[in-house]
Coordinates of C-alpha atoms in Angstrom, one line a residue:
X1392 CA 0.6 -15.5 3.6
X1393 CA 2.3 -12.9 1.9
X1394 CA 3.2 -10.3 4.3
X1395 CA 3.0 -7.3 1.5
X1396 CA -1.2 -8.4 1.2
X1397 CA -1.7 -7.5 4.6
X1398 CA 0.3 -4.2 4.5
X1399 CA -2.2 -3.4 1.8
X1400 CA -5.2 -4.5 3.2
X1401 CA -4.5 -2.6 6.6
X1402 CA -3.9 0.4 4.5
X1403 CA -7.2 0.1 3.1
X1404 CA -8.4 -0.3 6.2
X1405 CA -7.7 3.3 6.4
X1406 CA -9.9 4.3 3.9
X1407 CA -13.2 3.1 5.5
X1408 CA -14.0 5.0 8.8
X1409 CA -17.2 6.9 8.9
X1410 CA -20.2 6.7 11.4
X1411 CA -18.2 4.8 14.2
X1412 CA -17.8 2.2 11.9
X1413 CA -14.3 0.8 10.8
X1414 CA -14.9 -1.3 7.7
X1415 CA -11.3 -2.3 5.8
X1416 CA -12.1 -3.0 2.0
X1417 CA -9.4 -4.3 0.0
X1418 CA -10.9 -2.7 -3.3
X1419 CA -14.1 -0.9 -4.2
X1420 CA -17.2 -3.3 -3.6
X1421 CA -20.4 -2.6 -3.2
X1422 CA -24.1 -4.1 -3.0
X1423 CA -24.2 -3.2 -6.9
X1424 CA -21.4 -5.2 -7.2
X1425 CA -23.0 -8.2 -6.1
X1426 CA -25.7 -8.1 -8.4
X1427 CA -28.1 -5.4 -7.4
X1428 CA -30.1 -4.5 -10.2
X1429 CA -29.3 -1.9 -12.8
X1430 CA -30.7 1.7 -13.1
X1431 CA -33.8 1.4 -15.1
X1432 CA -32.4 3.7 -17.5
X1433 CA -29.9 1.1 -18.7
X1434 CA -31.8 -2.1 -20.2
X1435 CA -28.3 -3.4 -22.5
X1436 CA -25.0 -3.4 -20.7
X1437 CA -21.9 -2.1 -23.1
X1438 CA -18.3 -2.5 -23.6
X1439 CA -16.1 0.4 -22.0
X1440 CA -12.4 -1.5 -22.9
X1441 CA -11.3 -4.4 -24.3
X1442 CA -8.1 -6.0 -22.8
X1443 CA -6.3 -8.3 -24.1
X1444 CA -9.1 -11.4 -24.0
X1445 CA -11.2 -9.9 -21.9
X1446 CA -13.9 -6.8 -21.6
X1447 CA -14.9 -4.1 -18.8
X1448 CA -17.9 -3.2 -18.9
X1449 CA -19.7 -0.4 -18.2
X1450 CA -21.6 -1.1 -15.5
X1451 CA -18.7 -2.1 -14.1
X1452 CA -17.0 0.7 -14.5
X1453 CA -19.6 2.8 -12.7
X1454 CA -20.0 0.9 -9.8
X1455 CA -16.1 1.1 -9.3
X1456 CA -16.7 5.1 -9.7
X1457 CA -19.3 5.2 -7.4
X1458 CA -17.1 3.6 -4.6
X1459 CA -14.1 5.8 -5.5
X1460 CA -16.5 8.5 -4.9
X1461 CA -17.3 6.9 -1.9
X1462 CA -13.4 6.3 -0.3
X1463 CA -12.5 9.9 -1.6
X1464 CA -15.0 11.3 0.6
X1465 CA -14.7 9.3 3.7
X1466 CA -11.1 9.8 3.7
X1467 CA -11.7 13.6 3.4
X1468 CA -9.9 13.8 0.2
X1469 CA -11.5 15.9 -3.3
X1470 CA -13.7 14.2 -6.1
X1471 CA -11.7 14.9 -9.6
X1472 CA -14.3 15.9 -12.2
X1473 CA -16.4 13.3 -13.7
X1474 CA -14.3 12.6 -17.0
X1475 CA -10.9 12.8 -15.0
X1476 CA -11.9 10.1 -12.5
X1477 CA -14.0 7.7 -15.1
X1478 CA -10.4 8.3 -17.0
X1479 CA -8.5 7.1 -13.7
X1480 CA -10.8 4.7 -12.4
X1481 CA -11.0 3.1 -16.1
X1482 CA -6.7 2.9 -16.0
X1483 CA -6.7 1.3 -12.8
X1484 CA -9.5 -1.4 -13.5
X1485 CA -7.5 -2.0 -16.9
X1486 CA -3.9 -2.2 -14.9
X1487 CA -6.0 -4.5 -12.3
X1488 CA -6.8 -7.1 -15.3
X1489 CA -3.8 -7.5 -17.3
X1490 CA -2.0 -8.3 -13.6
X1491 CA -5.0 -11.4 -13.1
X1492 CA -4.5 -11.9 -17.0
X1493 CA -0.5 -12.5 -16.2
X1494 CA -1.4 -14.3 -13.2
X1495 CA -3.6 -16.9 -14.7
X1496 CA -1.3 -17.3 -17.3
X1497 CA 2.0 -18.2 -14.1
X1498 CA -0.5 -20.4 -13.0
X1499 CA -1.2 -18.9 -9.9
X1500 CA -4.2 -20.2 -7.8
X1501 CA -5.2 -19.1 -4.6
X1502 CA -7.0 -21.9 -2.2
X1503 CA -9.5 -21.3 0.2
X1504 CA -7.8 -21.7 3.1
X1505 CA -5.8 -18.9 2.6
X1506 CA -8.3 -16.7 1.6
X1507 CA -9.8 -17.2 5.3
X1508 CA -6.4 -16.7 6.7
X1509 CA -6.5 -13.7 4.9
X1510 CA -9.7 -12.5 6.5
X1511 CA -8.7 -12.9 10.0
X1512 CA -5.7 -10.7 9.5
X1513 CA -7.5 -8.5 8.0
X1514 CA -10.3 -8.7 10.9
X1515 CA -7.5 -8.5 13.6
X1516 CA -5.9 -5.3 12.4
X1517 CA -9.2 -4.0 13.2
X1518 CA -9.4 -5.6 16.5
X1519 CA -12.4 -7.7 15.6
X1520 CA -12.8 -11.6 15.2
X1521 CA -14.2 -12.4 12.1
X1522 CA -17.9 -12.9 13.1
X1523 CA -17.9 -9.0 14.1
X1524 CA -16.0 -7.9 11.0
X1525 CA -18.9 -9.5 8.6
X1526 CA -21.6 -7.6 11.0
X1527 CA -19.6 -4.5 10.3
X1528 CA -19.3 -5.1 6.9
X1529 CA -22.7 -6.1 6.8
X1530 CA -23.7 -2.7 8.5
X1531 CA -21.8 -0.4 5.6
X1532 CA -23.5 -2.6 3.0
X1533 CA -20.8 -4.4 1.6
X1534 CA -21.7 -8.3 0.6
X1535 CA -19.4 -10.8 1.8
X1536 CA -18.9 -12.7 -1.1
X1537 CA -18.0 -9.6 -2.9
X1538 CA -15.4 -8.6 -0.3
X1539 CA -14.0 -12.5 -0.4
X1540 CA -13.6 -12.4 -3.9
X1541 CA -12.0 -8.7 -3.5
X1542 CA -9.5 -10.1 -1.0
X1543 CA -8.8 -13.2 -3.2
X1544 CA -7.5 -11.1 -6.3
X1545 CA -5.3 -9.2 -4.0
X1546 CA -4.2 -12.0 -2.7
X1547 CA -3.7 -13.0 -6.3
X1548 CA -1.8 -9.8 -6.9
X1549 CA 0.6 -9.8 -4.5
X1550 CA 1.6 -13.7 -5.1
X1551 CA 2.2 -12.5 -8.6
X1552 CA 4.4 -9.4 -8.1
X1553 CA 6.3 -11.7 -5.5
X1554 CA 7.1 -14.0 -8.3
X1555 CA 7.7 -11.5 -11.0
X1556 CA 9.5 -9.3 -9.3
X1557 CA 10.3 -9.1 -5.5
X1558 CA 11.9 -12.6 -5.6
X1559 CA 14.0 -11.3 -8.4
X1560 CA 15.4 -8.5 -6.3
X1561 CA 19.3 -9.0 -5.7
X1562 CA 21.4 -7.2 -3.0
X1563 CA 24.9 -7.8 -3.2
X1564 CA 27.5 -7.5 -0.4
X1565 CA 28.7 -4.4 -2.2
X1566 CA 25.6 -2.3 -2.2
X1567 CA 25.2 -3.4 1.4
X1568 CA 29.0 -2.3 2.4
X1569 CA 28.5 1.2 0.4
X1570 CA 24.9 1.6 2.3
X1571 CA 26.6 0.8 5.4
X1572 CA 29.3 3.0 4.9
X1573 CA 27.5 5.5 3.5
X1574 CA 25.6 5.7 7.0
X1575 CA 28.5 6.3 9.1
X1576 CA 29.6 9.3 6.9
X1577 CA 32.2 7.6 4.6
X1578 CA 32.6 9.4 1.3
X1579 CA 30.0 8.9 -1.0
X1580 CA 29.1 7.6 -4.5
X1581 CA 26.9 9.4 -6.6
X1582 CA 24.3 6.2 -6.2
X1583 CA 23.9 7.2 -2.4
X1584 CA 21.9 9.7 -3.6
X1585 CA 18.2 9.7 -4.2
X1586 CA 16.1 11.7 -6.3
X1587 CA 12.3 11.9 -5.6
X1588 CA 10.3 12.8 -8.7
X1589 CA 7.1 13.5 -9.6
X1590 CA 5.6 13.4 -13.3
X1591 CA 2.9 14.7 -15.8
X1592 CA 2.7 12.6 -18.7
X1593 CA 0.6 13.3 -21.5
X1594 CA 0.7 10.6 -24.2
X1595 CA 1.3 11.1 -27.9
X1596 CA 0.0 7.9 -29.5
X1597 CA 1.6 5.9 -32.3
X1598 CA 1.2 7.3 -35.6
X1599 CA -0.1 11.0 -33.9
X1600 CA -0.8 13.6 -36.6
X1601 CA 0.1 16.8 -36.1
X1602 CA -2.9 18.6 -35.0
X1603 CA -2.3 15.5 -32.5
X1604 CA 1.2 16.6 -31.5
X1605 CA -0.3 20.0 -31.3
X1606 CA -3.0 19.2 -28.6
X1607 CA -1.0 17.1 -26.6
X1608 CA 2.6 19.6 -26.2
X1609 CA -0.5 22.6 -25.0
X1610 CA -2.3 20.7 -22.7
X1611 CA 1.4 19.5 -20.9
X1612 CA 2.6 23.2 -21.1
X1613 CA -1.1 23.9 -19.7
X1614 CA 0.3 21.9 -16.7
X1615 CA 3.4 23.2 -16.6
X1616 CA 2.0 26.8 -16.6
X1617 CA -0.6 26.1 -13.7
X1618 CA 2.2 24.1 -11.2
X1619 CA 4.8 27.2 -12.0
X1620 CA 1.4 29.3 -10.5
X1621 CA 1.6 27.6 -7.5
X1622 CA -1.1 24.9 -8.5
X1623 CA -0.5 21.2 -6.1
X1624 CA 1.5 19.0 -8.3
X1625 CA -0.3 16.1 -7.3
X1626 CA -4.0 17.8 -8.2
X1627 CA -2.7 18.4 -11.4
X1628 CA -1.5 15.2 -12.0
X1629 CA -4.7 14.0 -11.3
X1630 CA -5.8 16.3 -13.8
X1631 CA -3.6 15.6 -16.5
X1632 CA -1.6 12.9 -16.3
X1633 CA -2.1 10.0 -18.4
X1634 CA 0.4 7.9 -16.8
X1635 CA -0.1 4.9 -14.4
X1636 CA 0.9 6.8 -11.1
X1637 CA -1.4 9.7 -11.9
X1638 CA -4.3 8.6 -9.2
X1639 CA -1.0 8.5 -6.8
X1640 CA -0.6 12.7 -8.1
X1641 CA 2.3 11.0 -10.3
X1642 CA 4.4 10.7 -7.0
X1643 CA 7.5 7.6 -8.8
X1644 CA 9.1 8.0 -5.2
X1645 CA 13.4 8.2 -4.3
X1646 CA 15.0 6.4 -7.1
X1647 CA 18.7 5.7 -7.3
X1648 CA 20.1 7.7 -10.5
X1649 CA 20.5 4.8 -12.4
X1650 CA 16.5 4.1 -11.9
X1651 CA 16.1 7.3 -13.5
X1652 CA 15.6 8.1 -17.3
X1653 CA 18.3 10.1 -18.6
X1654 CA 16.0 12.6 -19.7
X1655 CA 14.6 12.9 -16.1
X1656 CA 18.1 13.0 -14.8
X1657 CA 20.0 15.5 -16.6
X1658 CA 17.6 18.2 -15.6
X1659 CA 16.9 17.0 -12.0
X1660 CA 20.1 17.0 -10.7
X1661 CA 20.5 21.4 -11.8
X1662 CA 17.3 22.1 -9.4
X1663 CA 16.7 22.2 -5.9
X1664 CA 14.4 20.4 -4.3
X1665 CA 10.9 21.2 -4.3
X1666 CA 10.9 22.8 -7.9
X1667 CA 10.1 22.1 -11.5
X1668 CA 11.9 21.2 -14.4
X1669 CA 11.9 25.0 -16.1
X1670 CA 10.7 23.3 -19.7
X1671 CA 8.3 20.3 -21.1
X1672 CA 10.2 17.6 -22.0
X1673 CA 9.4 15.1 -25.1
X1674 CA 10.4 11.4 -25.5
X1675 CA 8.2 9.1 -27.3
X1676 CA 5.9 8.4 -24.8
X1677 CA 4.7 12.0 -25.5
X1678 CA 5.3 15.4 -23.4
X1679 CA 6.4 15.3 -19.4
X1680 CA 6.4 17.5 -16.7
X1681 CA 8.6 17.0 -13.9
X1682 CA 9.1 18.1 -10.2
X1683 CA 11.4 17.4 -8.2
X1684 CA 10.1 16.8 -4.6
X1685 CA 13.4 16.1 -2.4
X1686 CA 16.5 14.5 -2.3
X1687 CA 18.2 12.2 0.2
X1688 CA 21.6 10.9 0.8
X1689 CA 22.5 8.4 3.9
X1690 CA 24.8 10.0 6.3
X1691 CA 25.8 10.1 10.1
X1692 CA 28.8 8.8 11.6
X1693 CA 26.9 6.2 13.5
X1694 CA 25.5 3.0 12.8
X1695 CA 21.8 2.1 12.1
X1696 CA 19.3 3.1 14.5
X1697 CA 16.2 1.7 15.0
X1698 CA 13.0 2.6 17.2
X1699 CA 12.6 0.2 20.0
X1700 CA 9.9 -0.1 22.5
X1701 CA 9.6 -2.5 25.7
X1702 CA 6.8 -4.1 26.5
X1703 CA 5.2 -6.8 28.3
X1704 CA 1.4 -8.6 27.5
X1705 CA -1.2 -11.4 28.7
X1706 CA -2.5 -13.4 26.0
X1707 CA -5.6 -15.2 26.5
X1708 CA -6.4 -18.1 23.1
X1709 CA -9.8 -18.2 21.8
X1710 CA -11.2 -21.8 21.9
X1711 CA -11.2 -24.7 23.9
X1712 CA -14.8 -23.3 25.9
X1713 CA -12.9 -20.0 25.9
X1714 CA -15.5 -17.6 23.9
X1715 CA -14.5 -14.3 22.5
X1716 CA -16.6 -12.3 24.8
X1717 CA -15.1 -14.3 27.7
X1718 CA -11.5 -13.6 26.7
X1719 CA -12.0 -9.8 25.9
X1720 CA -14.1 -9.4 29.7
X1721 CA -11.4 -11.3 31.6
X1722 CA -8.7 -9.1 30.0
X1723 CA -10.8 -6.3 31.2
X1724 CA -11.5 -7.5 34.2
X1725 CA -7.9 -7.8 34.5
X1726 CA -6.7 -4.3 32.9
X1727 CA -9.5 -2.7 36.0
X1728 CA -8.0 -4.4 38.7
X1729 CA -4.1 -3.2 37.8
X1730 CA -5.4 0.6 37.0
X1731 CA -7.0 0.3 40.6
X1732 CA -4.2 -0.7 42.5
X1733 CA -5.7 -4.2 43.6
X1734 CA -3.1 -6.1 41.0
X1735 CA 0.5 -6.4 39.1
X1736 CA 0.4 -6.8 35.8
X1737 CA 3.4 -9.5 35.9
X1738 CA 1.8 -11.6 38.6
X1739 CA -1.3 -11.7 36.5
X1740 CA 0.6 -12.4 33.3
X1741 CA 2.3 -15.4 35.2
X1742 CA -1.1 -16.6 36.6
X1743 CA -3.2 -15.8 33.3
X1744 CA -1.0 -16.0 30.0
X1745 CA -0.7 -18.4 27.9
X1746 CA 2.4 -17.2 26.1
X1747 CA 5.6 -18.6 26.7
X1748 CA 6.7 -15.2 28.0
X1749 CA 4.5 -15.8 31.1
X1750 CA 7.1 -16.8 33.3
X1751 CA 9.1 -13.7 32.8
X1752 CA 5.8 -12.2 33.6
X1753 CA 5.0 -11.6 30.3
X1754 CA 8.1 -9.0 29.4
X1755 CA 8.8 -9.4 25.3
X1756 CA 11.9 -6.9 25.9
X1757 CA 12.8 -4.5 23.7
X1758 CA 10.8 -4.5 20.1
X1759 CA 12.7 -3.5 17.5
X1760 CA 9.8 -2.7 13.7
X1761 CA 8.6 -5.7 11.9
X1762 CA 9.4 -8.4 15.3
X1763 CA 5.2 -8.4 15.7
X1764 CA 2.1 -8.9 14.2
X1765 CA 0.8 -6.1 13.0
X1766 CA -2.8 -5.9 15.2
X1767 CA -0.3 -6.5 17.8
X1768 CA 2.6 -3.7 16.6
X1769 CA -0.1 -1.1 15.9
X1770 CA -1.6 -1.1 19.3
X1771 CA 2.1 -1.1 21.1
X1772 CA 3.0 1.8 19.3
X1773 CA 0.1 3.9 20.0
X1774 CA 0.6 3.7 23.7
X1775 CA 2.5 5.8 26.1
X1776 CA 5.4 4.6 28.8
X1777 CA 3.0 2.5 31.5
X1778 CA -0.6 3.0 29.9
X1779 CA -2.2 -0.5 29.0
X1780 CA -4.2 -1.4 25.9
X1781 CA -7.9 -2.2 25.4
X1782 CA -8.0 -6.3 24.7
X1783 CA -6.1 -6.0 21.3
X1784 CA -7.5 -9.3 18.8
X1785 CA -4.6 -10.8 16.6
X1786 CA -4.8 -14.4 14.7
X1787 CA -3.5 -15.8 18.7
X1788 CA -5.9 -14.7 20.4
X1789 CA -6.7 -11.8 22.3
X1790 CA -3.6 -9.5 24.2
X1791 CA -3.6 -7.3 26.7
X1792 CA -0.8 -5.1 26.2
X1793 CA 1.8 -2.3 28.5
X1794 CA 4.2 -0.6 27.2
X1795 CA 7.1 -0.2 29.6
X1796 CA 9.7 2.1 27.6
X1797 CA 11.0 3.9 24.2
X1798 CA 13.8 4.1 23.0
X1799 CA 16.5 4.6 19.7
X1800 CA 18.5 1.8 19.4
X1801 CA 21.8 1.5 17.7
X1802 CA 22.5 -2.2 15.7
X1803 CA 25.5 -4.1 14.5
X1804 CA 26.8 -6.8 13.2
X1805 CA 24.6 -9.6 11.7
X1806 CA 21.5 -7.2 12.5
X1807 CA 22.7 -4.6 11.2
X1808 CA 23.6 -5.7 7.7
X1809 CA 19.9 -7.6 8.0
X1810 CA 18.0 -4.4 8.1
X1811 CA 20.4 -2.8 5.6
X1812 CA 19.8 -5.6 2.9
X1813 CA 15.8 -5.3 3.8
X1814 CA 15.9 -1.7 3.2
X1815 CA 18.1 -2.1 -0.1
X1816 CA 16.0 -5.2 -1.2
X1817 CA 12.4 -2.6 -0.6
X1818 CA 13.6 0.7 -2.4
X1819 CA 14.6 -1.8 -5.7
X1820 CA 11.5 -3.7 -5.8
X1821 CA 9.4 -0.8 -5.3
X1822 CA 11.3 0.4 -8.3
X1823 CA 11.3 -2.4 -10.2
X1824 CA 8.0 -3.3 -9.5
X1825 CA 6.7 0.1 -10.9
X1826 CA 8.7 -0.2 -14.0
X1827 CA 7.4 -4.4 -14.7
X1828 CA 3.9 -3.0 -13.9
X1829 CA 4.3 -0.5 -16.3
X1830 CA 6.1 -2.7 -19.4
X1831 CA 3.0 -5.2 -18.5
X1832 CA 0.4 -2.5 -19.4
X1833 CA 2.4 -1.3 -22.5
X1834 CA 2.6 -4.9 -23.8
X1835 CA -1.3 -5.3 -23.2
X1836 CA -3.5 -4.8 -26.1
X1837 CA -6.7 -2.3 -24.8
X1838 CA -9.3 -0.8 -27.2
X1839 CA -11.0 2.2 -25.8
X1840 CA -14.8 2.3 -26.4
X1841 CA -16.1 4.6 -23.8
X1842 CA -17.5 6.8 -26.9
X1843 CA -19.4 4.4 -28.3
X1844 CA -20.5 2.6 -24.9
X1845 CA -23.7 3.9 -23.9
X1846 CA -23.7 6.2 -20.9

C-alpha cells in the first residue's frame, strides 16, 4: 500500500470531528451520493462540464458543494460565496477526472484486497477496528459503499502519481553532497535557497478580445489592490484565483530557483519575505499576483538532527479467540494495575506481549520519524516522558504504549545521507508533481456549461 494514500487519508481524517464523533472521509460523500433522491424541484439532471470523454453533472456537482460546505464548517474554516466555491469545487472535481481518465488509460486497477487493507489503516489511525469505524460512519450518515468507492479512487490516485511522477524523481550524489554541506554551513549555491510563493492567477483565454483583456488585468489589479490593504492572501486567492492551487489560497510551496518561472523569479528575489510583488505581472496564461511568503536556506555547522523518542509497548493480536473488546480491556486492565503501583510495565510486557521486543521487556529504543505505523507514531508522540497510552489499534493489533524519553538526535553516515536523499527526493516531487498535474489539466479538453445547466 502506498504509504502517500494513508498520509492523505489521515489528513482527512482531520476534517471530520464534530459531535464526539471522529469520522475520516477520503473525499466528499454523502447519503445523496449514494443515490438518495433528488430535490423535487429538479425532474431532468444536466451537464455542468464536459471532460475529455466524460461529463459532470450537476447533481453531482451539488452534492460535492454541499459536503465542502460541510468539511469547511466542521473544520472551523469560512464558506467562500456561492459562485466562488461552485467555481472551486467544479476545478477540483474536473482535476479529479482527468487523473482517473490518465489512470485508466496506464492501466491501473486497484483489487479488492487492497481496498480493505486500505480501510483498516484508515480505521486504525482512528483507533477503531473496522466494525466500529462503519458504525461511526454509519452514525454521520455516510454510506459505506460510497466511502469504499471514495477510498478506491484515492487509492487510484496516488498509484498513478507514483508512476508518473514520484518514481521518476532522481537524486544524485551531488545534490545530496551540496545538501549535506550546505547543513554544516559550507558556502552555499544559489539552489540552497528556497523561495515560497504564493499566486493569483486570472486566466486570459485563447483568442481573448480586448474588452476580455480589459476585464481580466482589473479584476487581478482588484487583487493586487485589496492584498497591498492588508486583505489575507490566501482568502483572496480563494476569491480570485483561477488557478489549480487556489482552494489551497494559491500556496505553490519552497521551490528551488530553477522550479521557478523566470517571471516569478526576477521579482521575488528584490523583496523580503512576507511581501508582494509591487506590480501585476502578464504571461500568457493571463495576469498574476505574487507574494512571497518566506525563504529558507539550510545552514548550521552540524549534521542532521532528528527528533527521537524512546519508548517501550505491549502488543496484544486480535484473533485466535482473542476478541477486540477482550484485547482493549486486558490492556486496560493492565495500564490500571501499573498507574496503581501493583505492576511494572516491563515484567508485564515480558509476560503479556506478543512482539518480539517482549524479552527486552518491550523497549523499541530510541524512534527516530517514519520507523512506525502511523496509529502507532501518532499516539507516541502525543504522550509525555512516563505517561502511558489508552489501547492504541494499528493493523497488529492493539498496543499499549510508554514513552520513556525525548530527545534531538544527531545522524551520520549511511543514515544521514538516507534522510537527506528522502528529503531531496519529497521537495522535487512535490514540485514536480504540481507542475505534471497542472500540464495534465491544460492538455485536457473541458467545455464549461454551467450557464446553460439548469440550476
Amino acid at each position: 500500500m502506498n504509504d502517500m494514500f494513508v498520509k492523505r487519508a489521515s489528513l482527512l481524517a482531520s476534517l471530520c470531528l464534530a459531535a464526539g464523533v471522529a469520522v475520516a472521509q477520503p473525499a466528499p460523500v454523502s447519503a445523496r451520493a449514494a443515490g438518495a433522491p433528488a430535490s423535487s424541484t429538479q425532474s431532468v439532471d444536466s451537464i455542468v462540464a464536459v471532460v475529455n470523454d466524460a461529463v459532470i453533472t450537476r447533481k453531482e456537482l451539488n452534492t460535492r458543494i454541499e459536503e465542502a460546505k460541510h468539511q469547511l464548517t466542521l473544520a472551523k474554516r469560512p464558506v467562500p460565496e456561492a459562485d466562488m466555491l461552485q467555481r472551486q469545487v467544479l476545478e477540483q472535481m474536473i482535476i479529479t477526472q482527468v487523473q482517473l481518465q490518465r489512470a485508466k488509460d496506464d492501466g491501473i486497477v486497484v483489487k479488492d484486497a487492497d481496498v480493505e487493507q486500505a480501510l483498516q489503516r484508515i480505521a486504525a489511525d482512528n483507533r477503531l477496528s473496522v466494525d466500529q469505524y462503519k458504525a461511526r460512519l454509519s452514525q454521520a450518515g455516510v454510506p459505506w459503499d460510497a466511502f469504499r468507492k471514495e477510498v478506491r479512487e484515492q487509492i487510484i490516485l496516488a498509484r498513478l502519481r507514483d508512476k508518473e511522477v514520484d518514481s521518476q524523481i532522481q537524486v544524485s550524489e551531488t545534490e545530496i553532497n551540496t545538501f549535506l554541506a550546505a547543513q554544516r554551513g559550507a558556502s552555499a549555491t544559489p539552489s540552497e535557497t528556497e523561495y515560497r510563493i504564493s499566486e493569483i492567477l486570472v486566466k486570459v483565454p485563447d483568442g481573448a478580445s480586448p474588452d476580455q483583456v480589459n476585464a481580466a488585468q482589473k479584476k487581478a489589479n482588484d487583487a493586487l489592490d485589496k492584498a497591498k490593504a492588508g486583505g489575507d492572501f490566501a482568502a483572496l486567492a480563494k476569491q480570485y484565483s483561477d488557478a489549480s492551487d487556489a482552494s489551497a489560497g494559491g500556496d505553490m510551496g519552497f521551490r528551488i530557483p530553477e522550479r521557478i518561472p523566470d517571471l516569478y523569479l526576477n521579482q521575488v528575489q528584490k523583496l523580503q519575505a512576507g511581501t508582494l510583488v509591487p506590480q501585476v505581472l502578464r504571461s500568457n496564461n493571463g495576469f498574476h499576483v505574487i507574494k512571497l511568503v518566506d525563504t529558507r536556506k539550510q545552514g548550521g555547522d552540524q549534521g542532521m538532527t532528528v527528533p527521537q523518542i524512546h519508548a517501550r509497548h505491549i502488543l496484544i493480536r486480535v484473533g485466535d479467540g482473542v476478541s477486540e473488546a477482550q484485547a482493549q480491556k486486558k490492556l486496560l486492565d493492565i495500564k490500571a494495575q501499573i498507574e496503581a503501583g501493583k505492576g511494572d510495565f516491563a515484567t508485564y510486557a515480558r509476560q503479556v506481549s506478543v512482539d518480539g521486543s517482549a524479552s527486552q521487556g518491550g523497549d523499541l529504543g530510541w524512534i527516530s520519524p517514519g520507523e512506525t505505523v502511523p496509529a502507532f507514531e501518532r499516539a507516541m508522540s502525543e504522550l509525555k516522558d512516563g505517561q502511558i497510552s489508552d489501547p492504541v489499534r494499528s493493523e497488529y493489533g492493539y498496543h499499549l504504549i510508554q514513552v520513556l524519553g525525548h530527545r534531538e538526535s544527531q545522524v551520520s553516515g549511511d543514515q544521514e545521507r538516507n534522510l537527506a536523499m528522502q528529503e531531496l527526493r519529497g521537495r522535487k516531487a512535490e514540485q514536480q508533481y504540481r507542475d505534471w498535474l497542472q500540464q495534465l489539466r491544460d492538455s485536457a479538453y473541458v467545455d464549461y456549461r454551467l450557464s446553460t445547466a439548469a440550476q
